[in-house]
Every structure is written in structure tokens, then in C-alpha cells.
GROMACS .gro file of C-alpha atoms in nm:
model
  249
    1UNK     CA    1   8.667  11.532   6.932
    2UNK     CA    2   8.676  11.154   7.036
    3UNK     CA    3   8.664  10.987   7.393
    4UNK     CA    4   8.863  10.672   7.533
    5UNK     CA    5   8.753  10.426   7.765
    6UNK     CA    6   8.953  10.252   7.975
    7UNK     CA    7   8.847   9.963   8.153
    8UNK     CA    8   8.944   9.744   8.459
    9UNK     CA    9   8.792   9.435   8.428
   10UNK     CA   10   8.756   9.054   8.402
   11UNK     CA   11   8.594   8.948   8.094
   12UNK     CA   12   8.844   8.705   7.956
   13UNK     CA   13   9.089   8.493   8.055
   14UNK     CA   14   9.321   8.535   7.867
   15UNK     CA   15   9.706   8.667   7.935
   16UNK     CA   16   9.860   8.968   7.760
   17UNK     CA   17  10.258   9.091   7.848
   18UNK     CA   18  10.295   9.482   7.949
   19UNK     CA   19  10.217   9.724   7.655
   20UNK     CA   20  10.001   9.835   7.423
   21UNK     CA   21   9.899   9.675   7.088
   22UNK     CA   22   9.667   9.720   6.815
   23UNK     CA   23   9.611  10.070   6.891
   24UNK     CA   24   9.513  10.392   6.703
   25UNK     CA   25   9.578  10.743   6.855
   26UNK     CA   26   9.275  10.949   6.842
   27UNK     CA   27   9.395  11.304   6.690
   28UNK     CA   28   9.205  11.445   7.045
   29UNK     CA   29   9.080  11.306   7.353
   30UNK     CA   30   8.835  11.511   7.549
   31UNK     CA   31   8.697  11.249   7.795
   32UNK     CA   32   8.789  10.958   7.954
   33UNK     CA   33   8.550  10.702   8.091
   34UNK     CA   34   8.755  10.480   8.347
   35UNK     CA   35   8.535  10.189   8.420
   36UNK     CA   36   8.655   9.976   8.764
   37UNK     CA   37   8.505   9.645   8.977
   38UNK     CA   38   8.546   9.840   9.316
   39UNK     CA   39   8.667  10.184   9.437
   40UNK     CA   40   8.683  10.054   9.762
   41UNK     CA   41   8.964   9.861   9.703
   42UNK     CA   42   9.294  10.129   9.639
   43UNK     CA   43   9.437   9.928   9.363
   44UNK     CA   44   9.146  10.064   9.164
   45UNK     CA   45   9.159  10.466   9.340
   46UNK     CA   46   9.506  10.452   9.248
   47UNK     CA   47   9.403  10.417   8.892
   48UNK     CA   48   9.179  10.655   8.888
   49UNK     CA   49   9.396  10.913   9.024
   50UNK     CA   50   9.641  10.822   8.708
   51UNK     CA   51   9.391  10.882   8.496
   52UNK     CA   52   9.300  11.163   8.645
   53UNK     CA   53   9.635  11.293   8.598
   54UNK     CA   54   9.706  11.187   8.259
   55UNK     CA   55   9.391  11.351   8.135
   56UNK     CA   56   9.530  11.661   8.286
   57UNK     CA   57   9.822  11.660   8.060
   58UNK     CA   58   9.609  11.655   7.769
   59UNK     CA   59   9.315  11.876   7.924
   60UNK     CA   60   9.091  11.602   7.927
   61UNK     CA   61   8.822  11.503   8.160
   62UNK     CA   62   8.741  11.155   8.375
   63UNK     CA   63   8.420  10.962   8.431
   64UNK     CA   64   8.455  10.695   8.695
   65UNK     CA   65   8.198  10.393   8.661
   66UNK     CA   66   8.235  10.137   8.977
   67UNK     CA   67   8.110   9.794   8.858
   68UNK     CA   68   8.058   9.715   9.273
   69UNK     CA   69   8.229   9.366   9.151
   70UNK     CA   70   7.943   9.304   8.932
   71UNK     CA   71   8.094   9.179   8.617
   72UNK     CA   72   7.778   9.137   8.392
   73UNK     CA   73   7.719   9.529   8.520
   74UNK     CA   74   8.076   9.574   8.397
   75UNK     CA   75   8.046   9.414   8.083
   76UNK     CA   76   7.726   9.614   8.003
   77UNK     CA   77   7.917   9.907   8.079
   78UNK     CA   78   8.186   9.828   7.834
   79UNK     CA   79   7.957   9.717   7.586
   80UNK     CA   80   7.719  10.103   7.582
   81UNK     CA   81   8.135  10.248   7.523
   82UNK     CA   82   8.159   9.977   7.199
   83UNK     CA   83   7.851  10.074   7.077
   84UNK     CA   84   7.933  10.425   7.080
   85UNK     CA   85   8.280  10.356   6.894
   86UNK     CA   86   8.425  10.527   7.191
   87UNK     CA   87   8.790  10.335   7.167
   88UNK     CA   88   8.832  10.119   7.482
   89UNK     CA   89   9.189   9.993   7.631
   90UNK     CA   90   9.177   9.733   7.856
   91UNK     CA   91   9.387   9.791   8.169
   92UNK     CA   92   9.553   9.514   8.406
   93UNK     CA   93   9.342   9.232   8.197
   94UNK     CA   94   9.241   9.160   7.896
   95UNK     CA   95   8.853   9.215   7.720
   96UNK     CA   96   8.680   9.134   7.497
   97UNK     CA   97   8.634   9.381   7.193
   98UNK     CA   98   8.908   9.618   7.336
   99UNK     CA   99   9.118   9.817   7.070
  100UNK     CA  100   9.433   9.779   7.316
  101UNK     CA  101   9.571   9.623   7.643
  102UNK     CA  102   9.815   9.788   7.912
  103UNK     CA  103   9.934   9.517   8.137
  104UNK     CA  104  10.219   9.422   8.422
  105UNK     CA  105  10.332   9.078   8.508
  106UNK     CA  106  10.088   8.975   8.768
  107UNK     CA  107  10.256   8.631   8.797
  108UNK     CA  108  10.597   8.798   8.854
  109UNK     CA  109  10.389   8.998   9.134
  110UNK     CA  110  10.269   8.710   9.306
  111UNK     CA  111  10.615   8.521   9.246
  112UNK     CA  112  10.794   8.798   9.442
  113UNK     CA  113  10.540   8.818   9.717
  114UNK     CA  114  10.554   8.436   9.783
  115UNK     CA  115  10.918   8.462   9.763
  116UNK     CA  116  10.956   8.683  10.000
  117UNK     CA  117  10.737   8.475  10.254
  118UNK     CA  118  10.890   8.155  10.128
  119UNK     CA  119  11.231   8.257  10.249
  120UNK     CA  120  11.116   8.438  10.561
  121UNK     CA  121  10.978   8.125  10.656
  122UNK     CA  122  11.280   7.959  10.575
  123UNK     CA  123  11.186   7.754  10.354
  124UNK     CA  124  10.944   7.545  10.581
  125UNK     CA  125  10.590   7.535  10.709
  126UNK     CA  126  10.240   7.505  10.597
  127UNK     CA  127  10.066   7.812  10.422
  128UNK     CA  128   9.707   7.914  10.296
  129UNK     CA  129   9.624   8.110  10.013
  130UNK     CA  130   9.365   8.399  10.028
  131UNK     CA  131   9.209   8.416   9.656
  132UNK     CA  132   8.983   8.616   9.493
  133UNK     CA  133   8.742   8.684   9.205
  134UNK     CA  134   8.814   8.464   8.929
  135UNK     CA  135   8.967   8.748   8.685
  136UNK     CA  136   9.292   8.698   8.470
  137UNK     CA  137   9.496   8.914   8.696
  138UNK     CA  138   9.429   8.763   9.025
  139UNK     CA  139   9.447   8.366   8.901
  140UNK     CA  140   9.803   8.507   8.736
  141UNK     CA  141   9.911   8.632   9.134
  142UNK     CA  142   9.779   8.261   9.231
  143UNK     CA  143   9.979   8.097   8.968
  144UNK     CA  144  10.268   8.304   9.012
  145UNK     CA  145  10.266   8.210   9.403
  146UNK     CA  146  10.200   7.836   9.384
  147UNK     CA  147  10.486   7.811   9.070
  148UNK     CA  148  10.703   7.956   9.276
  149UNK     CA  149  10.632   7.708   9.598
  150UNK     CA  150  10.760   7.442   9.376
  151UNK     CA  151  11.101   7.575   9.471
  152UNK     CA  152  11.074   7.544   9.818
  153UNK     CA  153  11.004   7.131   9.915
  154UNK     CA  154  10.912   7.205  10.243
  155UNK     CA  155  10.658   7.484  10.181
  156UNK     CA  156  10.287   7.291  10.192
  157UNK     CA  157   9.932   7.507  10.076
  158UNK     CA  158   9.745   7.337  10.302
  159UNK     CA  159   9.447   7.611  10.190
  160UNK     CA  160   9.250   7.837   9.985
  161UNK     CA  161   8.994   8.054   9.951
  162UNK     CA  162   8.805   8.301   9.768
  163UNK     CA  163   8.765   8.586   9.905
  164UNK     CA  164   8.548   8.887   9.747
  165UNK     CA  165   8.915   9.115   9.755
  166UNK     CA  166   8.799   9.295  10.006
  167UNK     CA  167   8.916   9.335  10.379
  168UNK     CA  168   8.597   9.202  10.513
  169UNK     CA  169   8.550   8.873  10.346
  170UNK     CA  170   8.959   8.822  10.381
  171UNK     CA  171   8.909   8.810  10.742
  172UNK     CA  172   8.658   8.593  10.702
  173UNK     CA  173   8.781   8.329  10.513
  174UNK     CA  174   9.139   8.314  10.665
  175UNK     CA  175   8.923   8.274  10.983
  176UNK     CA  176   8.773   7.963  10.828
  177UNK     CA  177   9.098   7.857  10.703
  178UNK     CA  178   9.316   7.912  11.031
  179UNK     CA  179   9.030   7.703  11.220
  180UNK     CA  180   9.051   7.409  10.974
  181UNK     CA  181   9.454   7.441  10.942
  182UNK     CA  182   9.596   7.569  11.318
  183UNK     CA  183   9.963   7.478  11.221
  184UNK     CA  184   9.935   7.730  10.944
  185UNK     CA  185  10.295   7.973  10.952
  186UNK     CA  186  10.231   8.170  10.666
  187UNK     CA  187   9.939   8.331  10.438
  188UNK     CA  188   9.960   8.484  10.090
  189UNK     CA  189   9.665   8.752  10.021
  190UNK     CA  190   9.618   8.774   9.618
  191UNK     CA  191   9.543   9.210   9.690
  192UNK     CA  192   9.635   9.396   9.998
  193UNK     CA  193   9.316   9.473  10.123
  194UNK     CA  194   9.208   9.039  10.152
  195UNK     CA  195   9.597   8.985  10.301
  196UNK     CA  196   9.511   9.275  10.552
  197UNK     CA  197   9.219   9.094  10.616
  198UNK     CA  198   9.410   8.776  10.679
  199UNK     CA  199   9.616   9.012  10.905
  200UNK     CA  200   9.286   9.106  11.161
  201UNK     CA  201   9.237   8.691  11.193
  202UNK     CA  202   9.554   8.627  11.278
  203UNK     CA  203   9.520   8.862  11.523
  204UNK     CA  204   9.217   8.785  11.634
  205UNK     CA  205   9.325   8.425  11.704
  206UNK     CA  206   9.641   8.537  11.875
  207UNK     CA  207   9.852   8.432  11.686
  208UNK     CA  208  10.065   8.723  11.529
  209UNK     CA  209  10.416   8.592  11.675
  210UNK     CA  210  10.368   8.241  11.470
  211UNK     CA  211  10.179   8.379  11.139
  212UNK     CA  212  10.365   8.555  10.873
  213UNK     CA  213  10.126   8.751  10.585
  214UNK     CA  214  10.218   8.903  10.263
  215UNK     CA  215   9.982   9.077   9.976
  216UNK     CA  216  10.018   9.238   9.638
  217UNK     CA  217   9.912   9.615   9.552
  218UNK     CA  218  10.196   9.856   9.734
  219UNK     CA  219   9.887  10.002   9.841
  220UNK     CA  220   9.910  10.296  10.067
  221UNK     CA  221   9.715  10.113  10.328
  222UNK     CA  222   9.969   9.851  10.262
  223UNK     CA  223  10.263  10.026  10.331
  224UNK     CA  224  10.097  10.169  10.663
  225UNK     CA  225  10.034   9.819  10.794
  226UNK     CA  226  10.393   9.705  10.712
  227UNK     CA  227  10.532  10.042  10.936
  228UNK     CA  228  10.281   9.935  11.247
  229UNK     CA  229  10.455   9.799  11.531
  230UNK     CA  230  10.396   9.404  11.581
  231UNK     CA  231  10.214   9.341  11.254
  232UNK     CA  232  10.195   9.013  11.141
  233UNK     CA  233  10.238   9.171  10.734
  234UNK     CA  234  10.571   9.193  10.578
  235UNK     CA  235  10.577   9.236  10.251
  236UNK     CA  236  10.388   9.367   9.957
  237UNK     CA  237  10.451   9.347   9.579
  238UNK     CA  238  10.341   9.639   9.337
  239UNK     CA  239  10.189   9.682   9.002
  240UNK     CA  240  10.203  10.007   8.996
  241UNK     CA  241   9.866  10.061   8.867
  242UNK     CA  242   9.850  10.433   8.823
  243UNK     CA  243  10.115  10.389   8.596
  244UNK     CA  244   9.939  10.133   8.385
  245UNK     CA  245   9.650  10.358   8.329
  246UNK     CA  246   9.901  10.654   8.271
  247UNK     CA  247  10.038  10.458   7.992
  248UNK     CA  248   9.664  10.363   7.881
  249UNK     CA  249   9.596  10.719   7.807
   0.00000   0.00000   0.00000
């Protein structure tokens, strides 16, 4: 019997196109370890409920292990699987010492959400960008949105910040940012849950008839906001990330 490990994480920096490569199929896998930075955040549940029910299909088991967004805990995590020649597959990013990579276009995802905003805006006004932890798949969103402003001449990122992708610390920097920049029209979150955040501090300053938000993640919680009544969130591009880990397995 062998096990697979896949992981979620952001050990290199490095850039790897949808698919798998280098890989062996095990003859039988009887457990999967699915290592993540943050079950909080429902890009990362949304894996694990793919893995969950690809490992199903082959009546195999999961292990969830939630780095909390501590990558040196991650990498230690990754590292025990290595040592154990458990095969790992790096999912949404690449790492070190994986036997494989599943991947989406991350700068296509954060292309189409700043698209989207771009043109709602029509073409004009000053934005801010709410970043994130500095892992390939969230500087490819960032890079996907700011090569896509080029387009539009009269779009200006007049900010950015790092958030911690998490609701809580988008609200706070977008507060920071909307005090700094008040002529601000639109706001690109890198994940749904920081753009959501940016979403409570526009509200919070009052001004959710002059602020337009977009994210990345199709998260449920996504969707919701975009159905509420009077939200300043319109848009949200998708990785489908159960599917990546789906494919993973």
C-alpha cells in the first residue's frame, strides 16, 4: 500500500501551467495527507472536500494538516511526507522536492477579475490593490491584475497592501488604504475572503455607492455577497480548486 501527499503551499516561486508532470502512479493509494496554509479561508475547505471526494472513488482516506499560514510549519510538514517517501503533488503552487504539480492560471484569474472592474469602472478612476502572503499563486493574481491595467490609461493603483488573506486583516488594510487614498473607485482583493474584507470598509466609511470591489476564489461566501442587496462586490473569478486537487489524486 502507498500514501500521497498533497500539498497547498508556498515554498517556491516559481510558475508551473495546469497539469501534472513528472509523475508515477502508485499501484494503490490508501491515504491521503492534504496539507493547507488556512482552513479558514474556503479556497482551502473547498480542497479538502475534493480530496475528500476523490479518495472516495478509490476508497481512500484524508488527513488534513492546517499550516495556520505558518510556512516554515508547512515546510516541516512537507518535509516528515519526503522523508517517508510518501509521493507529494504540489497543488495551486509549486514546491520544492514535489514528484508533481496540479495548477490553474492564477494570472488569467486575476486578469479576468480586474477586467471585469476595469470596464465597470469604465475605464477610469483610481484603484487599490488588497495583496496577500507572498506565495506564487497570489503574486500571479497581482501580476495578472496590474498587466492587465496597462490596457486601460486611465485606470491608476494608487495602493497596496498585504493583507494576511483573511477577512479581518482585509478590512483592515483597505481601511488604511481608503484613509490615505479617499478618491479611490475601485478595489481588487487577491482571495475573496481579503476583497470581502475590503467590502466591510467600504461600508464602514459609507461609501458603497462610489466603491466598486472584486476578488478571486468563486467562493461560496463569495457568491452570497455578490446576491446581497446593495453590496459594493461584483465580481469574482474561480480556480476551481476542488477540481485541482481532484485531478491531484
Amino acid at each position: 500500500a502507498r500514501r500521497l501527499a498533497l500539498t497547498v503551499t508556498g515554498v517556491a516561486m516559481a510558475f508551473s501551467f495546469a497539469g501534472v508532470a513528472n509523475a508515477t502512479s502508485p499501484k494503490k493509494i490508501t491515504s491521503i495527507g492534504l496539507m493547507v496554509q488556512d482552513m479558514s479561508n474556503p479556497f482551502f475547505s473547498a480542497m479538502e472536500r475534493g480530496a475528500k471526494r476523490a479518495a472516495k472513488s478509490i476508497g481512500a482516506t484524508v488527513n488534513t494538516q492546517d499550516a495556520q499560514l505558518d510556512l516554515a510549519n508547512q515546510n516541516t510538514q512537507i518535509d516528515a511526507f519526503i522523508q517517508q517517501g510518501v509521493n507529494v503533488i504540489a497543488v495551486d503552487t509549486p514546491a520544492k522536492g514535489a514528484d508533481a504539480v496540479v495548477m490553474t492560471d492564477a494570472v488569467q484569474a486575476g486578469e479576468k477579475s480586474c477586467d471585469y472592474l476595469f470596464t465597470k469602472l469604465g475605464g477610469q478612476g483610481n484603484v487599490l490593490l488588497v495583496d496577500g502572503t507572498p506565495i506564487q499563486t497570489i503574486i500571479d493574481r497581482i501580476n495578472g491584475c496590474k498587466k492587465v491595467a496597462k490596457k486601460y490609461p486611465g485606470i491608476k493603483i494608487v495602493g497596496q497592501q498585504a493583507s494576511k488573506n483573511d477577512r479581518a486583516s482585509g478590512l483592515m488594510v483597505t481601511t488604511d488604504m481608503l484613509t490615505a487614498n479617499p478618491g479611490v473607485k475601485g478595489i481588487f482583493g487577491m482571495n475573496d475572503p481579503s476583497a470581502l474584507g475590503a467590502v466591510l470598509a467600504v461600508e464602514q466609511a459609507g461609501k458603497s455607492s462610489n466603491i466598486i470591489v472584486t476578488g478571486v476564489d468563486g467562493s461560496p461566501e463569495g457568491v452570497a455577497e455578490l446576491k446581497r442587496k446593495g453590496s459594493p462586490f461584483i465580481g469574482t473569478a474561480t480556480q476551481n480548486p476542488g477540481a485541482m486537487v481532484e485531478k491531484a489524486v
